[in-house]
Short mmCIF file of C-alpha atoms and ligand atoms in Angstrom, two decimals:
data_model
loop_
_atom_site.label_atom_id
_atom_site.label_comp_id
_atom_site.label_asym_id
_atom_site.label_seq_id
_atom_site.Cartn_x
_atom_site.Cartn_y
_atom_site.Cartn_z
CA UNK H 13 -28.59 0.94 -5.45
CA UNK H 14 -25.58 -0.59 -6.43
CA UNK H 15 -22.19 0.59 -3.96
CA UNK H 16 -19.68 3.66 -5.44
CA UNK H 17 -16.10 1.75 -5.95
CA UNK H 18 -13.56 2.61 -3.60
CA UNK H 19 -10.44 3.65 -4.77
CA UNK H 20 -7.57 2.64 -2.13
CA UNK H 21 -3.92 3.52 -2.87
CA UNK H 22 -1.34 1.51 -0.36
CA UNK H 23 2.06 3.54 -0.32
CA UNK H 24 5.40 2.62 1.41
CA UNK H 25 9.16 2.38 1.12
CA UNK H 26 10.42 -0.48 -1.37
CA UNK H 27 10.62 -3.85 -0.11
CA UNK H 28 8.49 -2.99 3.41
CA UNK H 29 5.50 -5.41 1.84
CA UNK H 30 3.26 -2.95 -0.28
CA UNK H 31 2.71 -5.80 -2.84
CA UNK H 32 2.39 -8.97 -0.38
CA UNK H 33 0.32 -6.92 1.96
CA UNK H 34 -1.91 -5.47 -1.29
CA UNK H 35 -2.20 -8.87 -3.04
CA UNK H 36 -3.35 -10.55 0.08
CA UNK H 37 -6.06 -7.82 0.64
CA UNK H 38 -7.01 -8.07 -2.63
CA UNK H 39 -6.95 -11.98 -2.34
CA UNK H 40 -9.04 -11.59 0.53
CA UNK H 41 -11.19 -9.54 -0.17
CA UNK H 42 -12.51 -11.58 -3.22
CA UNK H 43 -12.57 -14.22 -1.66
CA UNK H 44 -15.45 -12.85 0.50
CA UNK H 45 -17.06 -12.31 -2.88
CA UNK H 46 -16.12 -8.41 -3.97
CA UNK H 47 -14.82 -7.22 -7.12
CA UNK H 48 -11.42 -6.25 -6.77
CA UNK H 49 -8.84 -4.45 -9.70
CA UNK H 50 -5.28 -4.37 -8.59
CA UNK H 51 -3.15 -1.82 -10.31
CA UNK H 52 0.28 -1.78 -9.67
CA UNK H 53 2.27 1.47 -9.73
CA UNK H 54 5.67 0.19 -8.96
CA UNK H 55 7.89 0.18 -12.15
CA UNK H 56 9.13 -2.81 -10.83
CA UNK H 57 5.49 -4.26 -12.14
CA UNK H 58 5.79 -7.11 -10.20
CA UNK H 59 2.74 -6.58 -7.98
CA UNK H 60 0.46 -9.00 -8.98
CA UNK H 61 2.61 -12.06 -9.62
CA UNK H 62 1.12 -13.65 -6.10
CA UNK H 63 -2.18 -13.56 -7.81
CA UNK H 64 -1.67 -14.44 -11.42
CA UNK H 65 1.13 -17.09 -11.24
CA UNK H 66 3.03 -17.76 -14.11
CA UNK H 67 0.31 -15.58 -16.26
CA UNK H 68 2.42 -13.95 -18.38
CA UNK H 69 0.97 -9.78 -18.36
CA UNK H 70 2.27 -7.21 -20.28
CA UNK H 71 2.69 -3.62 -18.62
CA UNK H 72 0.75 -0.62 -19.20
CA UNK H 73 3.47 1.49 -20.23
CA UNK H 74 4.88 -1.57 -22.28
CA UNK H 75 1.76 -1.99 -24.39
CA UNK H 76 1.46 1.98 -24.89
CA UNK H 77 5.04 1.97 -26.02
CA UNK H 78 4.85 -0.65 -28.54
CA UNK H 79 1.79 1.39 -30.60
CA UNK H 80 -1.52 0.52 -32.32
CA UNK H 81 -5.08 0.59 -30.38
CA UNK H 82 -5.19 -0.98 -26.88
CA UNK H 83 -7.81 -3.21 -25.23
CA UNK H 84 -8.21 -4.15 -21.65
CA UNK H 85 -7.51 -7.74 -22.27
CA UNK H 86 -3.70 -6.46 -23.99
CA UNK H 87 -3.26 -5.48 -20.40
CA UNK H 88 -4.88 -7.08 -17.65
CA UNK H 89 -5.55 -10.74 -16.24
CA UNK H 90 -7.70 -12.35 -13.79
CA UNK H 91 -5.92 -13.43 -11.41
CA UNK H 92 -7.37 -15.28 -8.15
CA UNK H 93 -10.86 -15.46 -7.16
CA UNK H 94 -11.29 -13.52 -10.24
CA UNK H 95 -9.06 -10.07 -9.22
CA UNK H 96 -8.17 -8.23 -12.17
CA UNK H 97 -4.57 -7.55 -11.89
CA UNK H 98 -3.27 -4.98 -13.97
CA UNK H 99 0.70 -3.23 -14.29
CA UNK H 100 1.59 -0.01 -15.18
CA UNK H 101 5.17 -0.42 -15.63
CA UNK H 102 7.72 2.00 -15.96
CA UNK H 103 9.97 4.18 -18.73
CA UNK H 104 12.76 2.07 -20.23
CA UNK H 105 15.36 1.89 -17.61
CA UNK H 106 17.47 5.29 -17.30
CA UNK H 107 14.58 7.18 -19.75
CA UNK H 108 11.99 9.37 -18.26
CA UNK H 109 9.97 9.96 -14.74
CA UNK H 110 8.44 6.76 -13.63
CA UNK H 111 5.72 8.42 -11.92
CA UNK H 112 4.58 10.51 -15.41
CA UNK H 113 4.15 6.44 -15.74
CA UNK H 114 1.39 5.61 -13.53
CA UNK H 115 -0.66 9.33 -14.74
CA UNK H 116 -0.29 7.86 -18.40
CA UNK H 117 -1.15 3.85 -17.18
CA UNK H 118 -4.16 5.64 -14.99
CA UNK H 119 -5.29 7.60 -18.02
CA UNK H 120 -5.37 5.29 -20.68
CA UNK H 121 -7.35 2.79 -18.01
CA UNK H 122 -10.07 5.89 -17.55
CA UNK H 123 -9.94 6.16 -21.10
CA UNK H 124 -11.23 2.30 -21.67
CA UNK H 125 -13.53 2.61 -18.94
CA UNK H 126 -12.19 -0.04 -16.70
CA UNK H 127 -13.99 1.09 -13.96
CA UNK H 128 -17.50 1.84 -15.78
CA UNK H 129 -17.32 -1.77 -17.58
CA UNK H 130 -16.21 -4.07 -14.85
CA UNK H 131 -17.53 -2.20 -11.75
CA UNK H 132 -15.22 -3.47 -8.89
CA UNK H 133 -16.10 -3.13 -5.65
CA UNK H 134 -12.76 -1.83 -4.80
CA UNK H 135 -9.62 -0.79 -6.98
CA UNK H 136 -6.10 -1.60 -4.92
CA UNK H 137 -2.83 0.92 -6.22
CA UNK H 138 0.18 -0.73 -5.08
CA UNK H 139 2.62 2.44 -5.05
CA UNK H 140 6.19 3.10 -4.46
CA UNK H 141 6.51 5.75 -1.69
CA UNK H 142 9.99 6.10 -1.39
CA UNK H 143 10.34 9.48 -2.95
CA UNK H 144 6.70 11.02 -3.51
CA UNK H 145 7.61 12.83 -6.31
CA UNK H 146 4.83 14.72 -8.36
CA UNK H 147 4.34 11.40 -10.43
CA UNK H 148 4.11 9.42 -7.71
CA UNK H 149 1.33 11.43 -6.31
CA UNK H 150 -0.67 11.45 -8.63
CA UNK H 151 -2.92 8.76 -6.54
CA UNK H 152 -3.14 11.03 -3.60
CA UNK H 153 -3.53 14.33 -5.84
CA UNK H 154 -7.26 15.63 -7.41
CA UNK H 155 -9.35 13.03 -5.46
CA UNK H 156 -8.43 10.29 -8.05
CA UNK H 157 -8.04 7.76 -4.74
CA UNK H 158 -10.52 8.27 -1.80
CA UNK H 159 -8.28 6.92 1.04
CA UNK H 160 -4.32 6.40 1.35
CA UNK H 161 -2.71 3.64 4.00
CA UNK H 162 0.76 3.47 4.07
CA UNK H 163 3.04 0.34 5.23
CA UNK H 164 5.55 0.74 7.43
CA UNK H 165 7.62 -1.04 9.65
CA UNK H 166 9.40 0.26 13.22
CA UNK H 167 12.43 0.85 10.92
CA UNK H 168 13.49 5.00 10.57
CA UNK H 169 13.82 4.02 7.23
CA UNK H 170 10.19 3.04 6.60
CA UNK H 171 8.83 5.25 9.20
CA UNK H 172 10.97 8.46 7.10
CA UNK H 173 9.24 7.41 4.15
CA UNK H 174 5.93 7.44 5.76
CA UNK H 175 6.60 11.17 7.17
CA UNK H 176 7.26 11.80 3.53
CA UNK H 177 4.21 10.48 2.07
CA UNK H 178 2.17 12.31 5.08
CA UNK H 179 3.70 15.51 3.60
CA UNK H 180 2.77 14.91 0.32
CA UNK H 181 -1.13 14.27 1.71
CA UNK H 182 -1.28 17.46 3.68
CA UNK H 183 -0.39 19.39 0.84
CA UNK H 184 -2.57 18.24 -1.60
CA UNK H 185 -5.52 17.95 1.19
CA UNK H 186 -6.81 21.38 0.67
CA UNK H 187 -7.48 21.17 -3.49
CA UNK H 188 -9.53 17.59 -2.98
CA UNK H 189 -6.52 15.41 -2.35
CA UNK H 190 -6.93 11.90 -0.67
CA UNK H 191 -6.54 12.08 2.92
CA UNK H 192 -5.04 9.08 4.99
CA UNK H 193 -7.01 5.99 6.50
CA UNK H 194 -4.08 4.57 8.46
CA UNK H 195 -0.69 2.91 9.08
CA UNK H 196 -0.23 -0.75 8.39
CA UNK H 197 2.34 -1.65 10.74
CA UNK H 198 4.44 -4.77 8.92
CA UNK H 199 7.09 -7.37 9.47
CA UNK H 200 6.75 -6.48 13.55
CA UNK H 201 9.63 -8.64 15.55
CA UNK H 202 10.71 -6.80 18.76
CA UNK H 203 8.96 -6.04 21.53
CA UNK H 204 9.58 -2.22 20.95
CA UNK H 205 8.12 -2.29 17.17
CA UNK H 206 4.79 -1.73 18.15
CA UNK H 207 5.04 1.09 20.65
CA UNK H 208 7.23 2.55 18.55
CA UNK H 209 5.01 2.71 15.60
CA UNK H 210 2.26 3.43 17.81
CA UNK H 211 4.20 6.48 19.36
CA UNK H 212 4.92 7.28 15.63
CA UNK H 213 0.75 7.72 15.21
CA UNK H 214 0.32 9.94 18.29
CA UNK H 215 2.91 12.19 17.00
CA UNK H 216 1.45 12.67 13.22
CA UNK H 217 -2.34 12.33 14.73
CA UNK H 218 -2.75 9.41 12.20
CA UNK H 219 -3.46 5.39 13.84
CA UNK H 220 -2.36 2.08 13.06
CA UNK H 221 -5.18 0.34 11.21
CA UNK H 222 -3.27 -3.61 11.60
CA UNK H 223 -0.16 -5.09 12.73
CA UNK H 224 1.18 -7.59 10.54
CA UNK H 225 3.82 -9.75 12.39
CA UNK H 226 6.84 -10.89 10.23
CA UNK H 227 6.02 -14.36 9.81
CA UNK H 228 7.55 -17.79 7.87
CA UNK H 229 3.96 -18.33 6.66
CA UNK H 230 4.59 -14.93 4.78
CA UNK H 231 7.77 -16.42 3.02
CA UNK H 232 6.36 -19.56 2.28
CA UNK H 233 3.02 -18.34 0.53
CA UNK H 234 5.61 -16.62 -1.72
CA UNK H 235 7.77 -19.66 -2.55
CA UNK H 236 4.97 -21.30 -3.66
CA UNK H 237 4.22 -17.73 -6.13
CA UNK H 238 1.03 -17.42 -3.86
CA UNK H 239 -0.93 -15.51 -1.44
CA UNK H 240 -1.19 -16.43 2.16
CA UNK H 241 -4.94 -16.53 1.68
CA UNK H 242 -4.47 -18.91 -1.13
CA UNK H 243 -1.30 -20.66 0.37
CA UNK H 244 -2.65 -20.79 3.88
CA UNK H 245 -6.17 -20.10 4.27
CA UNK H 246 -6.46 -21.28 7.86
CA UNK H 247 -3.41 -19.28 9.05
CA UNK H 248 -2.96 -16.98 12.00
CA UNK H 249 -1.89 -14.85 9.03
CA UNK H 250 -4.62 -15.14 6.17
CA UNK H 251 -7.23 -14.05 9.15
CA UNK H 252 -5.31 -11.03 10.14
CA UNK H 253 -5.04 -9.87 6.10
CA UNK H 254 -9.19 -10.83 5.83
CA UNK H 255 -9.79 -8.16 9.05
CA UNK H 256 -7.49 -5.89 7.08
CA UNK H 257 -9.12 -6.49 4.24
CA UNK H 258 -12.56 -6.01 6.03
CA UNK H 259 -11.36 -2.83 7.99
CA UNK H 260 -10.22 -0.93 5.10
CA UNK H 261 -13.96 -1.68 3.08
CA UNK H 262 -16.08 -1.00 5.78
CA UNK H 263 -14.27 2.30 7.41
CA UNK H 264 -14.02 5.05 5.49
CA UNK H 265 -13.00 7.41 8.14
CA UNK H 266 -9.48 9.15 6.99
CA UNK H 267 -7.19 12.36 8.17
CA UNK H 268 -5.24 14.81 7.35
CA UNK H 269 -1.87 13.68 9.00
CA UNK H 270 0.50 16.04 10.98
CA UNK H 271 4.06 14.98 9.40
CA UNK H 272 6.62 16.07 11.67
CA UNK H 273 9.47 18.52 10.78
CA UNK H 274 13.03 17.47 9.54
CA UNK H 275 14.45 17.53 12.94
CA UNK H 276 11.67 16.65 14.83
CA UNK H 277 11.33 13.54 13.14
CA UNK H 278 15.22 12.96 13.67
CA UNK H 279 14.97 13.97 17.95
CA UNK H 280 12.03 11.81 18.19
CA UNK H 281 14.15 9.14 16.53
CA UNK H 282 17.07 9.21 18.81
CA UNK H 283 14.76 9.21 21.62
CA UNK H 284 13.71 5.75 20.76
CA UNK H 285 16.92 4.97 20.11
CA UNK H 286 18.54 5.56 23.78
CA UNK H 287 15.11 4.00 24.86
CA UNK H 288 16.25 0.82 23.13
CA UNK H 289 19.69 1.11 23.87
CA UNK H 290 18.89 1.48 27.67
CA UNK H 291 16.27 -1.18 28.11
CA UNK H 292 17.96 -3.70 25.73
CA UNK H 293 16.16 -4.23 21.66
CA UNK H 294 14.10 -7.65 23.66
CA UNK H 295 12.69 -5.94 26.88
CA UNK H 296 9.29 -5.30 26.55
CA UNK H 297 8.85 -1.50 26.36
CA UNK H 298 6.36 0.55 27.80
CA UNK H 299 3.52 1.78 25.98
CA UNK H 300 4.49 5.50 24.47
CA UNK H 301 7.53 5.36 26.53
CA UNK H 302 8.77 8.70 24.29
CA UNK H 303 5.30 10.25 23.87
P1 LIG F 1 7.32 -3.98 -1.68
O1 LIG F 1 6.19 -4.27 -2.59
O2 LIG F 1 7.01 -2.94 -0.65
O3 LIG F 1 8.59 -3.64 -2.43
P2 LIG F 1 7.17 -6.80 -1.07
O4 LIG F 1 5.71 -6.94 -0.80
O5 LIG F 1 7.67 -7.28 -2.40
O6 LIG F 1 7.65 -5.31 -0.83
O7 LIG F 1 7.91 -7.56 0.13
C1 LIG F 1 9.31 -7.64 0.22
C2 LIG F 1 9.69 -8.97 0.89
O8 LIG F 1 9.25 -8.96 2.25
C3 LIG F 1 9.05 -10.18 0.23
O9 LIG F 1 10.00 -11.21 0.17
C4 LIG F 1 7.91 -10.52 1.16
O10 LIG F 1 7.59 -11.90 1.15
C5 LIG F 1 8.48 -10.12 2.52
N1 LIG F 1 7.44 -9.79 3.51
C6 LIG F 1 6.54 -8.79 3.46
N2 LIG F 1 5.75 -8.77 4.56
C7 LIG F 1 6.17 -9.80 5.35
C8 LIG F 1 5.77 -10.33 6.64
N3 LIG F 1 4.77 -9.79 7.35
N4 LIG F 1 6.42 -11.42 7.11
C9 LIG F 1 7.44 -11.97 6.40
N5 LIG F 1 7.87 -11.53 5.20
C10 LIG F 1 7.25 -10.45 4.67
MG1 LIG F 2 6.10 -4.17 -4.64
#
């Protein structure tokens, strides 16, 4: 019997490393020999650019817009170790809801039976989480994705956004939504990143599926317009996006997170933040020192 694909949207604030993360599970995971079909849903459509290279691809939304009957090849291109990278795009700048977007990229893909015809192991959505507005729910809404993960780093920023986005799962939980696998904690420096994130999982009931250090090998992969996994195979780095990569297949365990409240969120914030400012941003800090 052949394996149901797994549909796996990655949310997160812009610029915490939803694409590099993505793009190197994608890379990784075909390089261990699955299918994989990125889809970005950032109108910034630059998603996939680690994987195709100079490839030049069209957006979704682009294509749509410009009329006439549309094939998958107008719109998609394989990328490394075959991943079929694919971007929605967005409305013309300062024109319509960017998130009615990715419903009409998503649609006309079901329509040309992407997944039926090339059968992917796994489909990646790369999707901007900043404000989870209907549109850009519509990954976590009616059971089109199975599980969520959502990057974050120990930033109030990032971790605000992530709140957000667990507010956006609870709600649509109930009518069939998707429900969360984890937290990919990203671009960790201090000492107190981790525990803070960690305390961050404790308070929603969610966990940390991988910590992803902030690294030069990170940067580098990306001057050369690569992956790690392609850039750096051997690194500390490419192995940590492989057990990613690995974990997120393999696990399909997922919750319904417990976002905290407005203020809550903002108390449990200044917490840390006396924490810090007493111990110093280097000391190491205890384990769930706010918890
Ligand atoms: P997003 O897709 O969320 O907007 P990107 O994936 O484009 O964010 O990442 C933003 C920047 O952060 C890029 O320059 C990327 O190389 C860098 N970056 C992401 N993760 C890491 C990391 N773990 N270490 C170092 N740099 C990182
Ligand atoms: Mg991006």
């Amino acid at each position: 019997m052949t394996k149901r694909t797994q549909h796996i949207a990655i949310y997160g604030k812009g610029g915490i490393g939803k694409s590099t993360t993505t793009s190197n599970i994608a890379a990784a995971l075909a390089d261990a020999g699955y299918r994989v079909v990125q889809i970005g849903c950032d109108p910034k459509a630059d998603s996939t650019v680690t994987l195709r290279g100079v490839n030049y691809l069209p957006t979704v939304l682009d294509r749509t817009r410009e009329g006439g009957r549309v094939h998958l090849e107008d719109i998609s291109v394989v990328g490394f170790r075959g991943v079929l990278c694919i971007e929605a795009g967005g409305p013309v700048p300062g024109v319509g809801c960017a998130g009615r977007g990715i419903n009409a990229a998503i649609s006309l893909l079901q329509d040309l039976h992407l997944f039926e015809e090339f059968k992917p192991d796994i489909v990646l959505y790369d999707v901007l989480g900043d404000v989870v507005c209907g549109g850009f729910a519509v990954p976590i809404r009616e059971g089109l994705t199975d599980r969520v993960y959502v990057v974050s780093s120990s930033d109030f920023m990032a971790i605000y956004a992530a709140n957000n986005l667990f507010k956006a799962i609870q709600k649509y939980a109930p009518s069939g939504g998707a429900k969360l696998g984890g937290i990919i904690a990203n671009g960790l420096i201090a000492p107190y990143a981790r525990p803070l994130i960690d305390d961050f999982a404790v308070q929603t009931e969610t966990r940390v599926v991988q910590y992803i250090p902030r690294s030069s090998t990170v940067a580098q992969a990306e001057l050369h317009g690569t992956t790690v996994i392609e850039a750096a195979p051997d690194s500390a780095h490419a192995a940590i996006y492989r057990e990613l990569g690995e974990k997120i297949v393999a696990d399909d365990s997922s919750v319904v997170p417990q976002p905290l409240g407005v203020n809550d969120l903002r108390d449990w914030a200044r917490q840390w933040g006396d924490l810090i400012l007493r111990e110093g941003a280097d000391a190491p800090v205890p384990i769930r020192a706010v918890a």
